[in-house]
Amino acid sequence: MNRYSKHIILDKIGKSGQEKLSNAKVLVIGAGGLGCPVLQYIAAAGVGTIGIVDFDLVEASNLQRQILYGTKSLGKNKALEAKKHLENLNDEITIVAYPFRLEHKNALSLFSEYDIIVDGTDNFATRYLVNDAAIITNKPLVYGAIYKFEGQVTVFNYNNGASYRCLFPQENTQALNCSQIGVLGVLPGIIGTMQANEVLKLILEIGDVLSQKLLCYNALNCSMQIISYSKNEAAIAAVLNNKANFKHTVETATCLSSNEIEAETALALENTLFVDVREPHEEPKLHLDNLLAIPLHQLEDNIHKIDTTKRLLFFCASGVRSLQAIQLLKLDKNTETYSIKNGIKSLLKYIKNEKIES
Amino acid sequence: MIIKTTYYGLISEITHCESEEIAFEGLAVSEFKTLLFEKYPLLKGTVFQLAQNNTILAEEATITNHEIALLPPFAGG
């Protein structure tokens, strides 16, 4: 029996459909929680050319959900490790690994080599970059995103359809990626497999593509809701108008917002008050003389406890809630307020160990 | 009217519930958002879209349905 016989006997696929798969070129951005199941299923299905972009290395905490990797993969590049694993899965297809970071300067040339783009990235800056490059190169983009126990799937830029900027126009968002928060291991498996399904439907031209429809899945109650959204012509036109400058766009992922401060700098300042906005159970605790602990949600009610004549240095686990704290308090402009970038982790690097109770 | 409001992702952590009934006597999306911001000040700094009847609402739209969802973007992958 042929490797693809179960496909070929399906009326909606047949030999011609399998040939379409074999001729298709799919580029997967990010070989993490979402990328792994996408890659596994499209490789098994016989997608002829698969590109994998990922600069990152396999860490132990990835193995709970990034199913292409094992203990022996630790410390190795994900794109290269995924390629190795997939070549074992299917030796009849071509797999190209791009073991570097997707950036504005390399995205357009990379995307132009493929028919379909899959977004399996883990941060907003890269998601907007992937979206804009897909618009400029006119490629359909299969989007998946996860948060703890919930996931979203949709297809952008399909037959001149809506894009990520039509669904979520605001670029400054504070949701975290999976390295900073927990995620149920099987969740990216479910969402990534749905993305793989959309990829196959696009190639085979069967079924209804999830264009301008956002599928929202909740693993805890198994609810699935499909939300419609519309195309925003102006948002897409703005991306296309910027085409000439696209390659020269400075990457935003590492930019500091005006209120953010490096831990090292913060610790060197005088007349400071550190404010820990984490919940009481969060560890490790920090012991400093000039420290106040008020969880974010109690901050407004306890504003009187904060000495606003001091330089206020807010911190949390990652630097997200501390930024929210500043926005929330809207203190007088005479008060200097800062959010410590990367929060407690970064502070611990510069504070002597004996002060830490873990 | 009473609006059944459903919260997704990070939003449900700010509201400490996944859905609730909110009494609302207005029409505009902006009025409903103002009401939500009064109830949950942390929502002000949060990005989300409002959906009514399973469709994302434009800012200038009016609220006619009794079921609204607040959808934030997710970054994780």
CSV table of C-alpha atoms in Angstrom, one decimal:
chain,number,residue,atom,x,y,z
A,1,MET,CA,0.0,0.0,0.0
A,2,ASN,CA,1.0,3.5,-0.8
A,3,ARG,CA,2.1,5.8,2.2
A,4,TYR,CA,-0.9,8.1,1.3
A,5,SER,CA,-3.5,5.5,0.4
A,6,LYS,CA,-5.9,6.6,3.2
A,7,HIS,CA,-5.8,10.1,1.6
A,8,ILE,CA,-6.1,8.8,-1.9
A,9,ILE,CA,-9.2,6.7,-1.3
A,10,LEU,CA,-11.0,9.8,0.0
A,11,ASP,CA,-13.2,11.3,-2.8
A,12,LYS,CA,-12.3,14.9,-1.7
A,13,ILE,CA,-8.5,14.2,-2.0
A,14,GLY,CA,-7.7,11.4,-4.4
A,15,LYS,CA,-4.5,11.2,-6.5
A,16,SER,CA,-4.9,14.7,-7.7
A,17,GLY,CA,-5.3,16.0,-4.1
A,18,GLN,CA,-2.2,14.1,-3.0
A,19,GLU,CA,-0.3,15.7,-5.9
A,20,LYS,CA,-1.4,19.1,-4.7
A,21,LEU,CA,0.0,18.3,-1.3
A,22,SER,CA,3.2,17.1,-2.8
A,23,ASN,CA,3.6,20.3,-4.8
A,24,ALA,CA,2.8,22.6,-1.9
A,25,LYS,CA,5.4,24.7,0.0
A,26,VAL,CA,4.6,25.6,3.6
A,27,LEU,CA,6.7,27.8,5.8
A,28,VAL,CA,6.2,27.3,9.6
A,29,ILE,CA,7.4,30.2,11.8
A,30,GLY,CA,8.3,28.9,15.2
A,31,ALA,CA,8.9,25.2,16.0
A,32,GLY,CA,7.5,25.3,19.5
A,33,GLY,CA,4.3,24.2,21.1
A,34,LEU,CA,2.2,25.0,18.0
A,35,GLY,CA,4.8,24.5,15.4
A,36,CYS,CA,5.6,20.9,16.5
A,37,PRO,CA,2.1,19.4,15.8
A,38,VAL,CA,1.7,21.5,12.7
A,39,LEU,CA,5.0,20.2,11.3
A,40,GLN,CA,4.3,16.7,12.3
A,41,TYR,CA,0.9,16.4,10.6
A,42,ILE,CA,1.8,18.3,7.4
A,43,ALA,CA,5.0,16.3,7.0
A,44,ALA,CA,3.1,13.0,7.5
A,45,ALA,CA,0.4,14.2,5.1
A,46,GLY,CA,3.1,14.6,2.4
A,47,VAL,CA,3.4,18.4,2.0
A,48,GLY,CA,6.3,18.4,-0.5
A,49,THR,CA,8.3,21.3,0.8
A,50,ILE,CA,8.3,22.5,4.4
A,51,GLY,CA,10.4,25.4,5.8
A,52,ILE,CA,11.0,25.8,9.5
A,53,VAL,CA,12.1,29.1,11.0
A,54,ASP,CA,13.3,29.0,14.6
A,55,PHE,CA,16.4,30.6,16.3
A,56,ASP,CA,15.7,29.1,19.7
A,57,LEU,CA,17.3,26.2,21.5
A,58,VAL,CA,15.4,23.3,23.1
A,59,GLU,CA,15.0,23.6,26.8
A,60,ALA,CA,13.9,21.0,29.4
A,61,SER,CA,10.7,23.1,30.1
A,62,ASN,CA,9.7,22.7,26.4
A,63,LEU,CA,9.5,18.9,26.4
A,64,GLN,CA,6.1,18.9,28.2
A,65,ARG,CA,4.4,20.0,25.0
A,66,GLN,CA,7.0,20.4,22.1
A,67,ILE,CA,6.6,16.8,21.0
A,68,LEU,CA,9.2,16.7,18.2
A,69,TYR,CA,12.0,16.9,20.8
A,70,GLY,CA,13.4,14.5,23.4
A,71,THR,CA,16.0,14.6,26.1
A,72,LYS,CA,18.8,14.3,23.6
A,73,SER,CA,17.6,17.5,21.8
A,74,LEU,CA,18.3,19.7,24.9
A,75,GLY,CA,20.5,22.7,24.0
A,76,LYS,CA,20.1,22.1,20.2
A,77,ASN,CA,18.5,24.4,17.7
A,78,LYS,CA,14.8,23.7,17.2
A,79,ALA,CA,14.6,24.2,13.5
A,80,LEU,CA,17.5,21.7,12.9
A,81,GLU,CA,16.2,19.2,15.5
A,82,ALA,CA,12.7,19.4,14.0
A,83,LYS,CA,14.1,18.8,10.5
A,84,LYS,CA,16.0,15.7,11.8
A,85,HIS,CA,12.9,14.3,13.4
A,86,LEU,CA,10.6,15.0,10.4
A,87,GLU,CA,13.0,13.5,7.9
A,88,ASN,CA,12.7,10.2,9.8
A,89,LEU,CA,8.9,10.6,9.7
A,90,ASN,CA,8.8,11.2,6.0
A,91,ASP,CA,11.8,10.8,3.7
A,92,GLU,CA,9.8,11.6,0.5
A,93,ILE,CA,9.6,15.4,1.2
A,94,THR,CA,12.0,18.3,1.4
A,95,ILE,CA,12.5,20.0,4.7
A,96,VAL,CA,14.5,23.2,5.0
A,97,ALA,CA,15.6,24.5,8.4
A,98,TYR,CA,16.2,28.2,8.9
A,99,PRO,CA,18.0,28.3,12.3
A,100,PHE,CA,17.8,32.0,12.8
A,101,ARG,CA,15.4,34.7,14.0
A,102,LEU,CA,12.7,36.0,11.6
A,103,GLU,CA,13.2,39.7,11.2
A,104,HIS,CA,12.0,42.5,8.9
A,105,LYS,CA,15.1,42.2,6.8
A,106,ASN,CA,14.8,38.5,6.0
A,107,ALA,CA,11.0,37.9,6.1
A,108,LEU,CA,9.9,39.0,2.6
A,109,SER,CA,12.5,36.9,0.7
A,110,LEU,CA,11.7,33.9,2.9
A,111,PHE,CA,7.9,34.2,2.6
A,112,SER,CA,8.1,34.6,-1.2
A,113,GLU,CA,9.6,31.1,-1.5
A,114,TYR,CA,6.4,29.5,0.0
A,115,ASP,CA,2.7,29.2,-0.8
A,116,ILE,CA,1.3,29.2,2.8
A,117,ILE,CA,2.7,30.7,6.0
A,118,VAL,CA,1.9,29.2,9.5
A,119,ASP,CA,2.3,31.4,12.6
A,120,GLY,CA,3.5,29.4,15.6
A,121,THR,CA,5.3,32.3,17.3
A,122,ASP,CA,5.1,33.3,21.0
A,123,ASN,CA,5.1,37.1,21.0
A,124,PHE,CA,3.1,39.9,19.6
A,125,ALA,CA,6.0,41.7,17.9
A,126,THR,CA,6.7,38.7,15.7
A,127,ARG,CA,3.0,38.0,15.1
A,128,TYR,CA,2.6,41.5,13.6
A,129,LEU,CA,5.8,41.1,11.6
A,130,VAL,CA,4.6,37.7,10.2
A,131,ASN,CA,1.2,39.3,9.4
A,132,ASP,CA,2.7,42.3,7.6
A,133,ALA,CA,5.1,40.2,5.6
A,134,ALA,CA,2.2,37.8,4.6
A,135,ILE,CA,0.2,40.8,3.4
A,136,ILE,CA,3.1,42.3,1.4
A,137,THR,CA,4.0,38.9,-0.2
A,138,ASN,CA,0.3,38.1,-0.6
A,139,LYS,CA,0.4,34.7,1.2
A,140,PRO,CA,-2.4,33.1,3.3
A,141,LEU,CA,-1.4,33.0,6.9
A,142,VAL,CA,-2.7,30.2,9.2
A,143,TYR,CA,-2.7,31.7,12.7
A,144,GLY,CA,-2.8,29.9,16.1
A,145,ALA,CA,-2.3,31.3,19.6
A,146,ILE,CA,-2.6,30.0,23.1
A,147,TYR,CA,-3.0,31.2,26.6
A,148,LYS,CA,-3.0,28.8,29.6
A,149,PHE,CA,-6.1,26.6,28.8
A,150,GLU,CA,-7.5,28.6,25.8
A,151,GLY,CA,-6.6,28.8,22.1
A,152,GLN,CA,-7.4,30.8,19.0
A,153,VAL,CA,-7.3,29.7,15.3
A,154,THR,CA,-8.0,31.6,12.2
A,155,VAL,CA,-6.7,32.1,8.6
A,156,PHE,CA,-5.6,35.6,7.5
A,157,ASN,CA,-5.0,37.1,4.1
A,158,TYR,CA,-7.0,34.3,2.3
A,159,ASN,CA,-8.4,35.4,-1.0
A,160,ASN,CA,-7.9,39.1,-0.1
A,161,GLY,CA,-9.6,38.5,3.3
A,162,ALA,CA,-8.9,40.1,6.6
A,163,SER,CA,-5.6,40.2,8.4
A,164,TYR,CA,-4.3,40.1,12.0
A,165,ARG,CA,-4.5,43.9,12.1
A,166,CYS,CA,-8.2,43.8,11.1
A,167,LEU,CA,-8.9,41.5,14.1
A,168,PHE,CA,-6.5,43.1,16.6
A,169,PRO,CA,-5.4,46.6,15.4
A,170,GLN,CA,-3.6,47.6,18.6
A,171,GLU,CA,0.0,46.5,18.7
A,172,ASN,CA,0.7,47.4,22.3
A,173,THR,CA,-0.6,44.5,24.3
A,174,GLN,CA,0.6,43.0,27.4
A,175,ALA,CA,-0.3,39.3,27.3
A,176,LEU,CA,2.6,37.1,28.1
A,177,ASN,CA,4.2,34.2,26.2
A,178,CYS,CA,4.4,30.6,27.3
A,179,SER,CA,7.9,30.9,28.7
A,180,GLN,CA,6.6,33.3,31.3
A,181,ILE,CA,3.2,31.7,32.1
A,182,GLY,CA,2.0,28.1,32.3
A,183,VAL,CA,0.2,26.3,29.5
A,184,LEU,CA,-1.6,22.9,29.5
A,185,GLY,CA,0.7,20.7,27.5
A,186,VAL,CA,-1.9,19.2,25.3
A,187,LEU,CA,-3.4,22.6,24.4
A,188,PRO,CA,-0.9,23.6,21.7
A,189,GLY,CA,-1.3,20.0,20.4
A,190,ILE,CA,-5.0,20.7,19.8
A,191,ILE,CA,-4.6,24.2,18.4
A,192,GLY,CA,-1.6,23.3,16.3
A,193,THR,CA,-3.4,20.3,14.8
A,194,MET,CA,-6.3,22.6,13.9
A,195,GLN,CA,-3.8,24.8,12.1
A,196,ALA,CA,-2.5,21.8,10.3
A,197,ASN,CA,-6.0,21.0,9.2
A,198,GLU,CA,-6.5,24.5,7.8
A,199,VAL,CA,-3.2,24.2,5.9
A,200,LEU,CA,-4.3,20.9,4.3
A,201,LYS,CA,-7.8,22.4,3.4
A,202,LEU,CA,-6.1,25.4,1.8
A,203,ILE,CA,-3.8,23.2,-0.3
A,204,LEU,CA,-6.6,20.7,-1.2
A,205,GLU,CA,-9.2,23.5,-1.8
A,206,ILE,CA,-11.8,21.6,0.2
A,207,GLY,CA,-14.2,22.6,3.0
A,208,ASP,CA,-14.6,26.1,4.4
A,209,VAL,CA,-11.4,27.9,5.3
A,210,LEU,CA,-11.5,29.7,8.7
A,211,SER,CA,-11.1,33.1,7.0
A,212,GLN,CA,-12.6,36.1,8.9
A,213,LYS,CA,-13.7,33.6,11.5
A,214,LEU,CA,-11.8,33.3,14.8
A,215,LEU,CA,-12.2,29.9,16.5
A,216,CYS,CA,-11.9,30.2,20.3
A,217,TYR,CA,-11.3,26.9,22.2
A,218,ASN,CA,-11.4,26.4,25.9
A,219,ALA,CA,-9.8,23.1,27.0
A,220,LEU,CA,-11.4,23.2,30.5
A,221,ASN,CA,-15.0,23.1,29.3
A,222,CYS,CA,-14.4,21.9,25.7
A,223,SER,CA,-16.3,25.0,24.4
A,224,MET,CA,-15.7,26.1,20.9
A,225,GLN,CA,-17.0,29.4,19.7
A,226,ILE,CA,-16.5,30.9,16.2
A,227,ILE,CA,-16.5,34.7,16.1
A,228,SER,CA,-16.8,36.6,12.8
A,229,TYR,CA,-14.7,39.6,12.0
A,230,SER,CA,-14.4,42.0,9.1
A,231,LYS,CA,-11.7,43.2,6.8
A,232,ASN,CA,-10.3,46.6,7.6
A,233,GLU,CA,-9.1,48.0,4.2
A,234,ALA,CA,-7.3,50.9,5.8
A,235,ALA,CA,-5.2,48.7,8.1
A,236,ILE,CA,-4.1,46.5,5.1
A,237,ALA,CA,-3.5,49.5,2.9
A,238,ALA,CA,-1.2,51.0,5.6
A,239,VAL,CA,0.9,47.8,5.6
A,240,LEU,CA,1.1,47.9,1.8
A,241,ASN,CA,2.0,51.6,1.8
A,242,ASN,CA,4.9,50.8,4.1
A,243,LYS,CA,6.2,48.1,1.7
A,244,ALA,CA,9.3,50.0,0.6
A,245,ASN,CA,10.4,50.6,4.3
A,246,PHE,CA,9.5,47.2,5.6
A,247,LYS,CA,12.9,45.7,5.3
A,248,HIS,CA,14.4,48.6,7.2
A,249,THR,CA,12.0,48.5,10.1
A,250,VAL,CA,13.8,48.3,13.5
A,251,GLU,CA,12.7,45.2,15.5
A,252,THR,CA,10.5,46.2,18.3
A,253,ALA,CA,10.7,43.1,20.5
A,254,THR,CA,13.6,44.3,22.5
A,255,CYS,CA,12.5,47.9,22.8
A,256,LEU,CA,12.0,49.3,26.3
A,257,SER,CA,9.0,51.4,27.0
A,258,SER,CA,9.7,54.7,28.5
A,259,ASN,CA,8.8,53.5,32.0
A,260,GLU,CA,10.9,50.3,31.9
A,261,ILE,CA,14.2,50.2,33.6
A,262,GLU,CA,16.9,47.5,33.8
A,263,ALA,CA,17.3,46.0,37.3
A,264,GLU,CA,21.0,46.9,37.5
A,265,THR,CA,20.2,50.6,36.8
A,266,ALA,CA,17.3,50.5,39.3
A,267,LEU,CA,19.4,49.2,42.1
A,268,ALA,CA,22.0,51.9,41.5
A,269,LEU,CA,19.4,54.7,42.0
A,270,GLU,CA,19.0,56.6,45.3
A,271,ASN,CA,15.9,57.6,47.2
A,272,THR,CA,14.0,54.6,45.9
A,273,LEU,CA,11.0,52.5,47.0
A,274,PHE,CA,10.7,49.0,45.5
A,275,VAL,CA,7.0,47.9,45.2
A,276,ASP,CA,6.4,44.1,44.7
A,277,VAL,CA,3.0,43.8,43.0
A,278,ARG,CA,3.0,40.0,42.9
A,279,GLU,CA,0.5,37.9,44.8
A,280,PRO,CA,1.5,36.9,48.4
A,281,HIS,CA,2.2,33.3,47.4
A,282,GLU,CA,4.7,34.2,44.6
A,283,GLU,CA,8.3,33.3,45.3
A,284,PRO,CA,11.2,34.0,45.7
A,285,LYS,CA,10.6,36.9,48.1
A,286,LEU,CA,12.9,39.8,48.1
A,287,HIS,CA,14.2,41.3,51.4
A,288,LEU,CA,15.2,44.9,51.0
A,289,ASP,CA,14.7,47.7,53.6
A,290,ASN,CA,13.0,49.9,51.0
A,291,LEU,CA,10.4,47.4,49.9
A,292,LEU,CA,6.7,47.4,50.0
A,293,ALA,CA,4.6,44.4,48.9
A,294,ILE,CA,1.1,45.2,47.5
A,295,PRO,CA,-0.5,42.8,45.0
A,296,LEU,CA,-1.6,44.5,41.8
A,297,HIS,CA,-5.3,44.2,42.4
A,298,GLN,CA,-5.0,45.8,45.8
A,299,LEU,CA,-2.8,48.7,44.6
A,300,GLU,CA,-5.5,51.3,44.2
A,301,ASP,CA,-6.9,50.7,47.6
A,302,ASN,CA,-3.5,51.0,49.2
A,303,ILE,CA,-2.1,53.9,47.3
A,304,HIS,CA,-1.8,55.9,50.6
A,305,LYS,CA,0.9,53.5,51.8
A,306,ILE,CA,3.2,54.5,48.9
A,307,ASP,CA,5.6,57.3,49.6
A,308,THR,CA,5.4,59.2,46.4
A,309,THR,CA,8.3,61.5,47.2
A,310,LYS,CA,10.5,58.4,46.5
A,311,ARG,CA,11.4,57.0,43.1
A,312,LEU,CA,9.0,54.1,42.7
A,313,LEU,CA,10.4,50.9,41.3
A,314,PHE,CA,7.6,48.4,40.6
A,315,PHE,CA,8.4,44.8,39.9
A,316,CYS,CA,6.6,41.4,39.5
A,317,ALA,CA,7.6,38.0,38.0
A,318,SER,CA,8.2,39.2,34.5
A,319,GLY,CA,7.7,43.0,34.2
A,320,VAL,CA,4.2,42.9,32.9
A,321,ARG,CA,2.0,43.5,35.9
A,322,SER,CA,4.5,46.1,37.1
A,323,LEU,CA,3.9,48.1,33.9
A,324,GLN,CA,0.2,47.7,34.5
A,325,ALA,CA,0.7,49.1,38.0
A,326,ILE,CA,2.2,52.3,36.6
A,327,GLN,CA,-0.7,52.7,34.1
A,328,LEU,CA,-3.2,52.0,36.9
A,329,LEU,CA,-1.9,54.4,39.5
A,330,LYS,CA,-1.5,57.4,37.1
A,331,LEU,CA,0.6,59.1,39.7
A,332,ASP,CA,1.5,62.8,39.6
A,333,LYS,CA,4.1,63.6,37.0
A,334,ASN,CA,6.5,64.7,39.8
A,335,THR,CA,6.7,61.1,40.9
A,336,GLU,CA,9.2,59.0,39.0
A,337,THR,CA,7.8,55.6,38.4
A,338,TYR,CA,9.6,52.6,36.8
A,339,SER,CA,8.8,49.0,35.9
A,340,ILE,CA,11.8,46.7,36.3
A,341,LYS,CA,12.3,44.8,33.1
A,342,ASN,CA,12.0,41.0,33.6
A,343,GLY,CA,11.0,41.6,37.2
A,344,ILE,CA,12.3,39.5,40.0
A,345,LYS,CA,14.5,37.3,37.8
A,346,SER,CA,16.6,40.3,36.8
A,347,LEU,CA,16.7,41.8,40.3
A,348,LEU,CA,18.0,38.5,41.7
A,349,LYS,CA,21.0,38.6,39.3
A,350,TYR,CA,22.2,41.8,41.0
A,351,ILE,CA,21.3,41.2,44.7
A,352,LYS,CA,23.5,39.1,47.0
A,353,ASN,CA,22.1,35.7,47.7
A,354,GLU,CA,21.9,36.0,51.4
A,355,LYS,CA,19.1,38.6,51.1
A,356,ILE,CA,16.9,36.1,49.2
A,357,GLU,CA,14.5,33.7,50.8
A,358,SER,CA,13.4,31.2,48.2
B,1,MET,CA,-31.3,45.4,29.9
B,2,ILE,CA,-29.3,42.6,31.3
B,3,ILE,CA,-26.2,41.5,29.2
B,4,LYS,CA,-24.6,38.2,29.6
B,5,THR,CA,-20.9,39.1,29.4
B,6,THR,CA,-18.3,36.4,28.7
B,7,TYR,CA,-14.6,36.9,29.4
B,8,TYR,CA,-11.7,35.1,27.7
B,9,GLY,CA,-8.1,34.6,28.6
B,10,LEU,CA,-6.4,37.3,30.6
B,11,ILE,CA,-9.7,39.3,30.8
B,12,SER,CA,-11.3,36.6,33.0
B,13,GLU,CA,-8.3,36.9,35.4
B,14,ILE,CA,-9.0,40.6,35.8
B,15,THR,CA,-12.7,40.1,36.3
B,16,HIS,CA,-12.2,37.0,38.4
B,17,CYS,CA,-15.1,35.2,36.5
B,18,GLU,CA,-15.6,33.8,33.1
B,19,SER,CA,-19.1,35.2,32.6
B,20,GLU,CA,-21.6,37.4,34.5
B,21,GLU,CA,-24.8,39.4,34.0
B,22,ILE,CA,-24.4,43.1,33.7
B,23,ALA,CA,-27.2,45.6,33.8
B,24,PHE,CA,-26.8,48.2,31.0
B,25,GLU,CA,-29.1,51.0,30.0
B,26,GLY,CA,-27.2,52.4,27.0
B,27,LEU,CA,-26.7,51.7,23.3
B,28,ALA,CA,-23.2,52.6,22.3
B,29,VAL,CA,-20.2,50.2,22.5
B,30,SER,CA,-18.2,53.1,24.1
B,31,GLU,CA,-20.8,53.4,26.9
B,32,PHE,CA,-20.6,49.7,27.6
B,33,LYS,CA,-16.8,49.9,27.8
B,34,THR,CA,-17.0,52.8,30.2
B,35,LEU,CA,-19.2,50.7,32.4
B,36,LEU,CA,-16.8,47.8,32.3
B,37,PHE,CA,-13.8,50.1,33.1
B,38,GLU,CA,-15.6,51.5,36.1
B,39,LYS,CA,-16.2,48.0,37.3
B,40,TYR,CA,-12.7,46.7,36.4
B,41,PRO,CA,-10.2,49.6,36.3
B,42,LEU,CA,-7.4,47.1,35.2
B,43,LEU,CA,-9.3,46.5,31.9
B,44,LYS,CA,-8.3,50.0,30.8
B,45,GLY,CA,-4.8,49.0,30.1
B,46,THR,CA,-5.9,45.8,28.4
B,47,VAL,CA,-6.3,45.1,24.7
B,48,PHE,CA,-9.5,43.3,23.7
B,49,GLN,CA,-12.3,43.2,21.2
B,50,LEU,CA,-16.0,43.1,21.9
B,51,ALA,CA,-18.1,40.5,20.1
B,52,GLN,CA,-21.9,40.5,20.0
B,53,ASN,CA,-23.9,37.7,18.6
B,54,ASN,CA,-20.5,36.0,17.6
B,55,THR,CA,-19.4,39.0,15.6
B,56,ILE,CA,-16.7,41.5,16.4
B,57,LEU,CA,-18.3,44.9,17.0
B,58,ALA,CA,-17.0,48.1,15.5
B,59,GLU,CA,-16.4,51.0,17.9
B,60,GLU,CA,-19.3,53.0,16.5
B,61,ALA,CA,-21.8,50.0,16.6
B,62,THR,CA,-24.7,49.8,19.0
B,63,ILE,CA,-25.4,47.1,21.5
B,64,THR,CA,-28.7,45.3,20.7
B,65,ASN,CA,-28.0,41.7,21.8
B,66,HIS,CA,-27.9,40.4,25.3
B,67,GLU,CA,-24.7,38.4,24.9
B,68,ILE,CA,-21.3,40.0,24.7
B,69,ALA,CA,-17.9,38.5,24.7
B,70,LEU,CA,-14.6,40.2,25.5
B,71,LEU,CA,-11.7,38.7,23.5
B,72,PRO,CA,-8.1,39.5,24.1
B,73,PRO,CA,-5.3,38.5,21.7
B,74,PHE,CA,-3.2,35.6,22.8
B,75,ALA,CA,0.6,35.7,22.3
B,76,GLY,CA,1.5,32.2,23.3
B,77,GLY,CA,2.8,29.5,20.9
